[in-house]
PDB file of C-alpha atoms and ligand atoms in Angstrom:
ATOM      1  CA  UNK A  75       0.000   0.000   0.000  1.00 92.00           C
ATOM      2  CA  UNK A  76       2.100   3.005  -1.267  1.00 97.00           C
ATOM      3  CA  UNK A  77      -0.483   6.226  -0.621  1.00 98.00           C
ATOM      4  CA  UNK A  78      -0.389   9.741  -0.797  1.00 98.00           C
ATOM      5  CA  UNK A  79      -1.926  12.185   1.805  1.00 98.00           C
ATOM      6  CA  UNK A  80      -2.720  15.443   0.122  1.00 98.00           C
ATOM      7  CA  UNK A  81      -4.822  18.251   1.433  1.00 97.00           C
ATOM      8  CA  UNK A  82      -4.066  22.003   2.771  1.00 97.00           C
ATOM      9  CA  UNK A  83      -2.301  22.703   5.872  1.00 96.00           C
ATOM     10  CA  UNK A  84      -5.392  21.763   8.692  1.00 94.00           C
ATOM     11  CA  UNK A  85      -6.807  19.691   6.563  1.00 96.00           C
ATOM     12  CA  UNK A  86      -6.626  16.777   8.618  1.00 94.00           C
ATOM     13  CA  UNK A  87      -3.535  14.757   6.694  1.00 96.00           C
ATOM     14  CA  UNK A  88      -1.555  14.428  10.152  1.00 93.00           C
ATOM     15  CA  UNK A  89      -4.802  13.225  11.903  1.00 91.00           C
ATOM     16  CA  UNK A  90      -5.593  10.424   9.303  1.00 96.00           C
ATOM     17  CA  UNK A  91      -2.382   9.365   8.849  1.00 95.00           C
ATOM     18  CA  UNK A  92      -1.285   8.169  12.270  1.00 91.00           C
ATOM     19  CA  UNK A  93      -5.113   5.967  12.389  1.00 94.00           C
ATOM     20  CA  UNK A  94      -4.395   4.732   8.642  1.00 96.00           C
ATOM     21  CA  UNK A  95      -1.059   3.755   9.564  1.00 95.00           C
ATOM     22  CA  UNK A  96      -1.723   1.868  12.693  1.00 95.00           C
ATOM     23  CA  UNK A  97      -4.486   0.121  10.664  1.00 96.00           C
ATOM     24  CA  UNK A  98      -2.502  -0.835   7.874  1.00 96.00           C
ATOM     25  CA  UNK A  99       0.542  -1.343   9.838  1.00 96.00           C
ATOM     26  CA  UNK A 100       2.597   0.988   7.147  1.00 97.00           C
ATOM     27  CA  UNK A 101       5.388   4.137   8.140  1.00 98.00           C
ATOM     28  CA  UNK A 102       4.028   7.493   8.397  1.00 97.00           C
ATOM     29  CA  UNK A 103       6.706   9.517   6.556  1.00 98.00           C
ATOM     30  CA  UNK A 104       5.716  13.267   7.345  1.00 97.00           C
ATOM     31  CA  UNK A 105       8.396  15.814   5.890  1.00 98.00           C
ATOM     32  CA  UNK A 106       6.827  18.134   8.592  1.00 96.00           C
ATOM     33  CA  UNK A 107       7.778  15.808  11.248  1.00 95.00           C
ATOM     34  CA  UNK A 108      11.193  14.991   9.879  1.00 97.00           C
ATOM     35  CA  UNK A 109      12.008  18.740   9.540  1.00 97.00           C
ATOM     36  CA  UNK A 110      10.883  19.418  12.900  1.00 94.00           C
ATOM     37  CA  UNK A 111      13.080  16.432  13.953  1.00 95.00           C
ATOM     38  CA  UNK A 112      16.044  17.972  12.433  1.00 96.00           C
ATOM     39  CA  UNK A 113      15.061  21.285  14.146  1.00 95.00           C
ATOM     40  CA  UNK A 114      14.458  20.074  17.845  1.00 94.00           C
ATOM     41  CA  UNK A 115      17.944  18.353  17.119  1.00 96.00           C
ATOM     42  CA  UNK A 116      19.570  21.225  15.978  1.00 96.00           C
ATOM     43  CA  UNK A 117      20.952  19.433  12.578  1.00 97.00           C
ATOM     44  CA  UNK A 118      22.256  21.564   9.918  1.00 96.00           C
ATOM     45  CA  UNK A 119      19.417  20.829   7.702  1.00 96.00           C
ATOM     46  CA  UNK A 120      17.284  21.700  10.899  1.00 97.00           C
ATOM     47  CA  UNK A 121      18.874  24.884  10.591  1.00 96.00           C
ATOM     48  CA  UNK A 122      17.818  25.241   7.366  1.00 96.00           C
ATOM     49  CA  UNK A 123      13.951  24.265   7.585  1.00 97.00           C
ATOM     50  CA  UNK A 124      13.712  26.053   9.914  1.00 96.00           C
ATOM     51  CA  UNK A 125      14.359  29.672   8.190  1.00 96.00           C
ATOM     52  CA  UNK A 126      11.403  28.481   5.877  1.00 97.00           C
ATOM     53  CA  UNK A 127       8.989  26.485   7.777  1.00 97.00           C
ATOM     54  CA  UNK A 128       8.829  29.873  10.696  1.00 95.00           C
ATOM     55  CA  UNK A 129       8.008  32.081   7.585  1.00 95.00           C
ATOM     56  CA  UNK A 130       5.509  29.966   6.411  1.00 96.00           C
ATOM     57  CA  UNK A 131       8.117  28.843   3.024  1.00 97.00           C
ATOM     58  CA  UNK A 132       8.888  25.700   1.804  1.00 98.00           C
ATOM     59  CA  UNK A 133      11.949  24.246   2.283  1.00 98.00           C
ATOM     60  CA  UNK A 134      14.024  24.160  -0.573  1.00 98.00           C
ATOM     61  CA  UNK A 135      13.705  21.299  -3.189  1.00 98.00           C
ATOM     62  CA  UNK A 136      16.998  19.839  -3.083  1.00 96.00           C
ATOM     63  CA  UNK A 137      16.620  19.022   0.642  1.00 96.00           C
ATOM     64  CA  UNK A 138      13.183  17.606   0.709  1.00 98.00           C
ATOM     65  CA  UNK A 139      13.449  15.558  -2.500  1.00 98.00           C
ATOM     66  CA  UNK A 140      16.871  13.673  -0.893  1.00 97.00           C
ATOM     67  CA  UNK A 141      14.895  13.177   2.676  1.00 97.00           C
ATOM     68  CA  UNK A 142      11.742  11.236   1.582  1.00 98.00           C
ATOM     69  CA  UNK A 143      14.072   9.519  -1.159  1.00 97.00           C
ATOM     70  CA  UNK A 144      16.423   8.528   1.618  1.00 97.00           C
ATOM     71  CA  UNK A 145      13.262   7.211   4.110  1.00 97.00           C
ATOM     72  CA  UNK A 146      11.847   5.374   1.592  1.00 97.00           C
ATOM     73  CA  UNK A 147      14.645   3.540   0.517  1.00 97.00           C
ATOM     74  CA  UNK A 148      13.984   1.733   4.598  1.00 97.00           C
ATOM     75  CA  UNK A 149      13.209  -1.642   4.533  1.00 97.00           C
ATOM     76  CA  UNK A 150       9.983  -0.694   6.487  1.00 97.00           C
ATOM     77  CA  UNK A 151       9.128   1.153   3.426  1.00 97.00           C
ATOM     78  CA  UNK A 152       9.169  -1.775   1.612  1.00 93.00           C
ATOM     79  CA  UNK A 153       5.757  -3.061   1.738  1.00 90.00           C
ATOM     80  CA  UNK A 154       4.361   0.270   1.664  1.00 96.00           C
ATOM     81  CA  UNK A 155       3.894   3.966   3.133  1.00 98.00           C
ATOM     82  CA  UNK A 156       1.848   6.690   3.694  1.00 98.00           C
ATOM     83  CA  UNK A 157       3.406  10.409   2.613  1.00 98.00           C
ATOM     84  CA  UNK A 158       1.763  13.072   4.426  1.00 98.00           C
ATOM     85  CA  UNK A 159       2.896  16.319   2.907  1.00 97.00           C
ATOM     86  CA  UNK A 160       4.799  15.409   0.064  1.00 98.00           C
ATOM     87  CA  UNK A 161       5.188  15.811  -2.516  1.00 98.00           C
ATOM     88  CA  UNK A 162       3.744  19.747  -2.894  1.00 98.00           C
ATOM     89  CA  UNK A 163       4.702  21.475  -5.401  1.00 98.00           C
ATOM     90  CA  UNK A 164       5.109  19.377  -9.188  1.00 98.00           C
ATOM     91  CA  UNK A 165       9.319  19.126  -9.344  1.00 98.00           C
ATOM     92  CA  UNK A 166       8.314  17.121  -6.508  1.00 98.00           C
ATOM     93  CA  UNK A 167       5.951  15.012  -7.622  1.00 98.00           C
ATOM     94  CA  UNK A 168       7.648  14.361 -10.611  1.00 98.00           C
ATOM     95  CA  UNK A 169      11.065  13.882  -8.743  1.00 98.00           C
ATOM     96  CA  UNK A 170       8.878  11.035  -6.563  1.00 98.00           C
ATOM     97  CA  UNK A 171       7.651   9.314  -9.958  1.00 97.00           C
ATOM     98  CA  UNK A 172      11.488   8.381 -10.528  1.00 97.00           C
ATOM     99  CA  UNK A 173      11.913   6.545  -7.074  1.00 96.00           C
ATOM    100  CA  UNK A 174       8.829   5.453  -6.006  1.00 96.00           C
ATOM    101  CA  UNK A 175       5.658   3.446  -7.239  1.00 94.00           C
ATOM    102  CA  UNK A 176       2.210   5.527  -5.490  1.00 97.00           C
ATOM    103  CA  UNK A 177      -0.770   3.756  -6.242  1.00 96.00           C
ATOM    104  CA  UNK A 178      -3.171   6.159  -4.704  1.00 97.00           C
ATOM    105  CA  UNK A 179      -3.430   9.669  -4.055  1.00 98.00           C
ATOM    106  CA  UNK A 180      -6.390  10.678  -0.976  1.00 98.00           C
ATOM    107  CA  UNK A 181      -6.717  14.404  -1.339  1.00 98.00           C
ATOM    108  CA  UNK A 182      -8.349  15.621   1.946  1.00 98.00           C
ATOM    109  CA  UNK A 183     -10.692  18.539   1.040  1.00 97.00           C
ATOM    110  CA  UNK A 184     -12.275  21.172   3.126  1.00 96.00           C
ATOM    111  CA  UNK A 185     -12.997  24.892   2.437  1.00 91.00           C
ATOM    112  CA  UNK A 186      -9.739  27.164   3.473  1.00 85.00           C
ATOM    113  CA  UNK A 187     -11.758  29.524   4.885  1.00 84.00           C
ATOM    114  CA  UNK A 188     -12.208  26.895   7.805  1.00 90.00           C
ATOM    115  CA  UNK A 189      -8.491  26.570   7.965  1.00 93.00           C
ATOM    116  CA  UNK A 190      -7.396  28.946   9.947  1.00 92.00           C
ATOM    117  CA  UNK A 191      -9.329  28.476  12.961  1.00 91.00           C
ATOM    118  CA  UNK A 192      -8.230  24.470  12.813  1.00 91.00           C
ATOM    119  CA  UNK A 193      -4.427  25.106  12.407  1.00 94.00           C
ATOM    120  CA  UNK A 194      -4.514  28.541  15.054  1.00 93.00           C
ATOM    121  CA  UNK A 195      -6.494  26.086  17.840  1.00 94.00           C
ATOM    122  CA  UNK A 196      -4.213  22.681  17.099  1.00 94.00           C
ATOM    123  CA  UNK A 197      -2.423  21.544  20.198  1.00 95.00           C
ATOM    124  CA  UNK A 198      -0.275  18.724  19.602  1.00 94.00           C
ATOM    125  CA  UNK A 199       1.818  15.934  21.610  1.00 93.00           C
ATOM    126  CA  UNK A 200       5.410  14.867  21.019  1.00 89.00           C
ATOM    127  CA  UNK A 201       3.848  11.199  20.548  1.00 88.00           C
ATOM    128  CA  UNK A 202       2.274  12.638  17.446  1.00 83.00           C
ATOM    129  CA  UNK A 203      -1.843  13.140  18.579  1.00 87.00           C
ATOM    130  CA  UNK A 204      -3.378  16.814  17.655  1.00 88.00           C
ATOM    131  CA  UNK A 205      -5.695  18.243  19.317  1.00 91.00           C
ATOM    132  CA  UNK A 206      -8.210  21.446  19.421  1.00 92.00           C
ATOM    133  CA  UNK A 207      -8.448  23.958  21.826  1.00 94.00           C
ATOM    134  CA  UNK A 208     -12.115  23.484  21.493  1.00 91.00           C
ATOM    135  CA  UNK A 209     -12.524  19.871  22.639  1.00 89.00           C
ATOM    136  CA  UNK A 210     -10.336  19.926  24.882  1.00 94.00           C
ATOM    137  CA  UNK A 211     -12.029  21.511  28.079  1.00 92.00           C
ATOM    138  CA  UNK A 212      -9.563  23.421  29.560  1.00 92.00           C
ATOM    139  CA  UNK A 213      -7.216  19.856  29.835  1.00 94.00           C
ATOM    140  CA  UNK A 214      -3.409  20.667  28.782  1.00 95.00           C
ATOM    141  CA  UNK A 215      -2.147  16.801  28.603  1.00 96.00           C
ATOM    142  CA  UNK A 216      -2.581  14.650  25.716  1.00 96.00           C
ATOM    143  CA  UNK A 217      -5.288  11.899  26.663  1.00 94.00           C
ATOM    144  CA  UNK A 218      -3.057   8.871  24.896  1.00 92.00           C
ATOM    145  CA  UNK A 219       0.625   9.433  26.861  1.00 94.00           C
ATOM    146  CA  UNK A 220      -0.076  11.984  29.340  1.00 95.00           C
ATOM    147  CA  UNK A 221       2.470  14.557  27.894  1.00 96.00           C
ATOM    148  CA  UNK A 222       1.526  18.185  28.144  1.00 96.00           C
ATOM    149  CA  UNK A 223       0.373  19.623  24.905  1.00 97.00           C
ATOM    150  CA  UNK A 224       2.191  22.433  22.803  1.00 95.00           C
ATOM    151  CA  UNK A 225       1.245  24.607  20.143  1.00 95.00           C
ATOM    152  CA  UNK A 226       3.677  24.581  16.749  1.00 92.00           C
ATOM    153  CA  UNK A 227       5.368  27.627  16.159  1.00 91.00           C
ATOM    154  CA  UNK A 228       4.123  28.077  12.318  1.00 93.00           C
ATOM    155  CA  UNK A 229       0.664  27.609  14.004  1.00 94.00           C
ATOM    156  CA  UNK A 230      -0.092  31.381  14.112  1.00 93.00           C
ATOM    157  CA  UNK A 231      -2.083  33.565  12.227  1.00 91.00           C
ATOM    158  CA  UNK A 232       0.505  35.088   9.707  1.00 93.00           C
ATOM    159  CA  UNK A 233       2.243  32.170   8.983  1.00 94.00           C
ATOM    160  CA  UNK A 234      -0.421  30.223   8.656  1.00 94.00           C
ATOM    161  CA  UNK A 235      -1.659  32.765   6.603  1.00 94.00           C
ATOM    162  CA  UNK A 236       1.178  32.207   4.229  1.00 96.00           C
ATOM    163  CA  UNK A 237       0.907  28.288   4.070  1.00 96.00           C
ATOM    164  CA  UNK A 238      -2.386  28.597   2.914  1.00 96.00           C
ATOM    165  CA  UNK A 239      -1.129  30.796   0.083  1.00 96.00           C
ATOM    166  CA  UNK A 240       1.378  28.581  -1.323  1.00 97.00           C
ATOM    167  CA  UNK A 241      -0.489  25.461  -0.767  1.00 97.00           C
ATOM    168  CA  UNK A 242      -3.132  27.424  -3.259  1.00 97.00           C
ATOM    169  CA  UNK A 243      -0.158  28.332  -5.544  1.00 98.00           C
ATOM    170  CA  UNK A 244       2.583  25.037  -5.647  1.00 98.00           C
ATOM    171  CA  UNK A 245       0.380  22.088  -3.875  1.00 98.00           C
ATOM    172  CA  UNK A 246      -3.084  22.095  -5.348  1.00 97.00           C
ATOM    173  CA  UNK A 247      -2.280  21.806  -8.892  1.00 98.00           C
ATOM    174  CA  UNK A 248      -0.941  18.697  -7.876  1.00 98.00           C
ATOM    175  CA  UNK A 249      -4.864  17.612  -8.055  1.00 98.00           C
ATOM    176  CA  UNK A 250      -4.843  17.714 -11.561  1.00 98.00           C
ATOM    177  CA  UNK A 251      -1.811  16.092 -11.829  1.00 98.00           C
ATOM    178  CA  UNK A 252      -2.482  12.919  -9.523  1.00 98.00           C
ATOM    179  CA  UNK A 253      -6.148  13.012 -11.678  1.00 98.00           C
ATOM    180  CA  UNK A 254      -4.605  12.599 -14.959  1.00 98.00           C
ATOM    181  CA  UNK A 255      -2.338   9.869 -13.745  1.00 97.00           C
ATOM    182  CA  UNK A 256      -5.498   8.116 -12.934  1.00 98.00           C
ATOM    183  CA  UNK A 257      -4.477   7.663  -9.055  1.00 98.00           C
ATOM    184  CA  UNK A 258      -6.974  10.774  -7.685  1.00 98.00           C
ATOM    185  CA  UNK A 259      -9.589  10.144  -4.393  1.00 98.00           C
ATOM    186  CA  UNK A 260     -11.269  13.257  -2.919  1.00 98.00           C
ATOM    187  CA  UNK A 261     -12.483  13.049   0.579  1.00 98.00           C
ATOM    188  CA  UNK A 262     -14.747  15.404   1.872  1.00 98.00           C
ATOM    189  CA  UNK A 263     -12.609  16.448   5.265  1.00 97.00           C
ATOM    190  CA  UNK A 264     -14.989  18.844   6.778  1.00 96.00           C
ATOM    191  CA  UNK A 265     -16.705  15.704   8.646  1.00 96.00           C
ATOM    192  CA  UNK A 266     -15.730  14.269  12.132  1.00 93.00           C
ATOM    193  CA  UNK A 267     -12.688  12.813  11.987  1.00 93.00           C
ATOM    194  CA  UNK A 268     -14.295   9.109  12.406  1.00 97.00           C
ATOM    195  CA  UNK A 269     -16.008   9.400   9.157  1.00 98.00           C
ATOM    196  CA  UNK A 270     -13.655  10.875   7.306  1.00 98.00           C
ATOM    197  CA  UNK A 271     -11.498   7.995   8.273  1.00 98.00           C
ATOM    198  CA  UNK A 272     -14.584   5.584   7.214  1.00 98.00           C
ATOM    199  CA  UNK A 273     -14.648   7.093   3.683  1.00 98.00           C
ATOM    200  CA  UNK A 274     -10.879   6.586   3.562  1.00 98.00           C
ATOM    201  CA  UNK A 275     -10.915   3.235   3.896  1.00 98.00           C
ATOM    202  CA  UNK A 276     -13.807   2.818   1.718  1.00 97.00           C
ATOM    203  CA  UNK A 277     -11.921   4.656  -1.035  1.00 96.00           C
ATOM    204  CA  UNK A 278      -8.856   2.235  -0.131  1.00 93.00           C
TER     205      UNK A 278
HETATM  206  P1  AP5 B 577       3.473  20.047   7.644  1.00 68.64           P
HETATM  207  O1  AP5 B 577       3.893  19.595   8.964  1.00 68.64           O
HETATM  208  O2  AP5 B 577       3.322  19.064   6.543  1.00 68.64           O
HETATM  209  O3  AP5 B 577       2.182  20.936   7.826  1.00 68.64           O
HETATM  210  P2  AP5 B 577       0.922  21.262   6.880  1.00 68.64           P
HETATM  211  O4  AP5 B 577       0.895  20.623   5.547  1.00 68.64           O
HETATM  212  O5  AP5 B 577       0.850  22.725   6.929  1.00 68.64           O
HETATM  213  O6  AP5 B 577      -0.190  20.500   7.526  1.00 68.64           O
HETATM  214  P3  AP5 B 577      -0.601  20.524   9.010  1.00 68.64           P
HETATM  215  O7  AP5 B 577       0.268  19.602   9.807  1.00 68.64           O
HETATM  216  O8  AP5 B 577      -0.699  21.943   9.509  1.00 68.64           O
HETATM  217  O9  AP5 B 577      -2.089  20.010   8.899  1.00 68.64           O
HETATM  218  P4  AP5 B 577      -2.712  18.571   8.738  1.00 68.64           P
HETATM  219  O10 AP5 B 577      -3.377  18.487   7.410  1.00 68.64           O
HETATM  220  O11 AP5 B 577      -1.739  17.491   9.095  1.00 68.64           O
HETATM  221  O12 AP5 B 577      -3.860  18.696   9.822  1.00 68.64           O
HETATM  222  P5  AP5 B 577      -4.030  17.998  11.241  1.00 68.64           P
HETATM  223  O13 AP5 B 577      -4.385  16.568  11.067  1.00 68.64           O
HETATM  224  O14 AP5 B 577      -2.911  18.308  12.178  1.00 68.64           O
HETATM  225  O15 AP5 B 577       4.520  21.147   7.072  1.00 68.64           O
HETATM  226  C1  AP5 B 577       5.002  22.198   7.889  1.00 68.64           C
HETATM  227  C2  AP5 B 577       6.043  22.992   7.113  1.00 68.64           C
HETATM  228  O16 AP5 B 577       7.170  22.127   6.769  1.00 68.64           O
HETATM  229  C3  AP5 B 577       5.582  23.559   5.758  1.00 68.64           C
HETATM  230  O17 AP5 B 577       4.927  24.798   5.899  1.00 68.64           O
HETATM  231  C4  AP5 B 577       6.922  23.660   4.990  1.00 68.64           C
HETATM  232  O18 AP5 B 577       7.629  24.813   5.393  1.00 68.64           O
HETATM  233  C5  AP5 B 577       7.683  22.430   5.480  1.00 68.64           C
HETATM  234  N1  AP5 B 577       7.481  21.275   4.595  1.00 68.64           N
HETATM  235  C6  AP5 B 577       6.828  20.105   4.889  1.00 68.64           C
HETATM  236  N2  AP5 B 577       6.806  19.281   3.828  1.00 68.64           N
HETATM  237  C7  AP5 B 577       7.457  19.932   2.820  1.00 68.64           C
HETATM  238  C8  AP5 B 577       7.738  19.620   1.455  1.00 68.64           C
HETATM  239  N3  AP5 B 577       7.319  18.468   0.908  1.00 68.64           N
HETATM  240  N4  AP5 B 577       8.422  20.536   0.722  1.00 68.64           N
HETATM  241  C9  AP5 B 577       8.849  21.691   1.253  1.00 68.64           C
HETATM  242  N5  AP5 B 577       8.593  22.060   2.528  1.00 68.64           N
HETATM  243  C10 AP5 B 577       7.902  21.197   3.304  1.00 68.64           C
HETATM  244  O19 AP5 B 577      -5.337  18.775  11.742  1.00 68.64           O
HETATM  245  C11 AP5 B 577      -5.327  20.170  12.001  1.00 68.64           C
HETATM  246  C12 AP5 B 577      -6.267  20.501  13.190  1.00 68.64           C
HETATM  247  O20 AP5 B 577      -7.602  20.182  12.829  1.00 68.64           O
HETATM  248  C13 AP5 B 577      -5.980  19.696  14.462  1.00 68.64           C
HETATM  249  O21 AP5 B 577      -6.246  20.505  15.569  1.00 68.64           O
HETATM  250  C14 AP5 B 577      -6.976  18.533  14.401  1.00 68.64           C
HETATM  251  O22 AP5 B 577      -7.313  18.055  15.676  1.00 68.64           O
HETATM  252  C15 AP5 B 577      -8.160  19.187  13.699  1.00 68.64           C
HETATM  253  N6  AP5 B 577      -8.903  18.257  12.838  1.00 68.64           N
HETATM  254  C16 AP5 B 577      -8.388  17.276  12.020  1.00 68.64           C
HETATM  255  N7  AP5 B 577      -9.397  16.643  11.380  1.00 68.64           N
HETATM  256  C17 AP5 B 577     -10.544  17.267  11.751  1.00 68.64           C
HETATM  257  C18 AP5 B 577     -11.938  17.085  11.413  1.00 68.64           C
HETATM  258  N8  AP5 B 577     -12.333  16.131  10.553  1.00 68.64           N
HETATM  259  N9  AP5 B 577     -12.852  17.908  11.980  1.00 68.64           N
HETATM  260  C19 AP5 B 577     -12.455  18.868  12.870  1.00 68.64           C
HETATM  261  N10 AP5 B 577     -11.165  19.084  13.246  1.00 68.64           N
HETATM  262  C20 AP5 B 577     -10.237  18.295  12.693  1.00 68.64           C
END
């Protein structure tokens, strides 16, 4: 199962990917994560990320492409993956066509104007659950581990903001492409989370 997570920033791709890949017992490779890896770790491509991802940018091509080429060259990658945001923008996409076989492509969509409040109110935990502010009644420890909760540093208004702009720009015509190719699913995200995991599945 070799599957592609697309959708805006909030759109829910994080969300579904860490129940799809505990169902399907397959890595979830998020570029986001690894970046923000790199940047709790202080790596030199840390370094770099992080001048984009704190401006809302994305990080440069020639880093990216070699990450996800290098983490799914893993043998746990063998039998399959799910990519949660990548590829997004078309060099990447293209560059991914040359090293990996996807069979499908979920796009995850809900209207952007409903983005903002879902990234602004996300509270997340190291062990990879999100949260929002508005279910969570006031609690400030993730209900799975315990851990307190945190809020992501490109999670305010301005640079969110500016993700939304160049997902509109470099990631969505990456619809049309993954259409043409014949690999295309589109999920309606703005649904609770349980059935918009159901009509993954289904469309699995
Ligand atoms: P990344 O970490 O990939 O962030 P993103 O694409 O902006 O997506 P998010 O993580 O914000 O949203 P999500 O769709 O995962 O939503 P979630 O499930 O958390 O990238 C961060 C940065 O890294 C980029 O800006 C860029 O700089 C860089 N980068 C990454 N990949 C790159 C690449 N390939 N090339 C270059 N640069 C790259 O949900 C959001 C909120 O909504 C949560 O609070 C959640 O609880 C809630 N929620 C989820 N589903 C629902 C629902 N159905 N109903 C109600 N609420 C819901």
């Amino acid at each position: 199962m070799k599957i592609i997570l697309l959708g805006a920033p909030g759109a829910g791709k994080g969300t579904q990917a860490t129940r799809l890949a505990e169902k399907y017992q397959i890595p979830h490779v998020s570029t986001g994560d690894i970046f923000r890896a790199n940047i709790k770790n202080a790596t030199p491509i840390g370094v770099v990320a992080k001048s984009y991802i704190d401006k809302g940018q994305l990080v440069p091509d020639e880093v990216t492409v070699e990450i996800v080429k290098q983490r799914l060259a893993e043998s746990d990658c063998e039998k399959g993956f799910l990519l949660d945001g990548f590829p997004r923008n078309t060099f990447q996409a293209e560059e991914l066509d040359k090293f990996a076989s996807v069979e499908k492509v979920v796009n995850i969509n809900v209207d952007t104007t409903k983005l903002v409040k879902r990234i602004t109110g996300r509270r997340v935990c190291q062990c990879g659950e999100s949260y929002h502010v508005d279910f969570l009644n006031g609690k400030t420890d993730c209900a799975k581990c315990g851990k307190t909760l945190y809020q992501r540093a490109d999670d305010n208004e301005v640079t969110v903001k500016e993700r939304l702009s160049v997902y509109e720009k470099q990631t969505a015509p990456l619809i049309d492409y993954y259409e043409k190719a014949g690999k295309l699913v589109t999920i309606n995200g703005d649904q609770n989370i349980d059935k918009v995991f159901e009509d993954i599945i289904s469309s699995l």
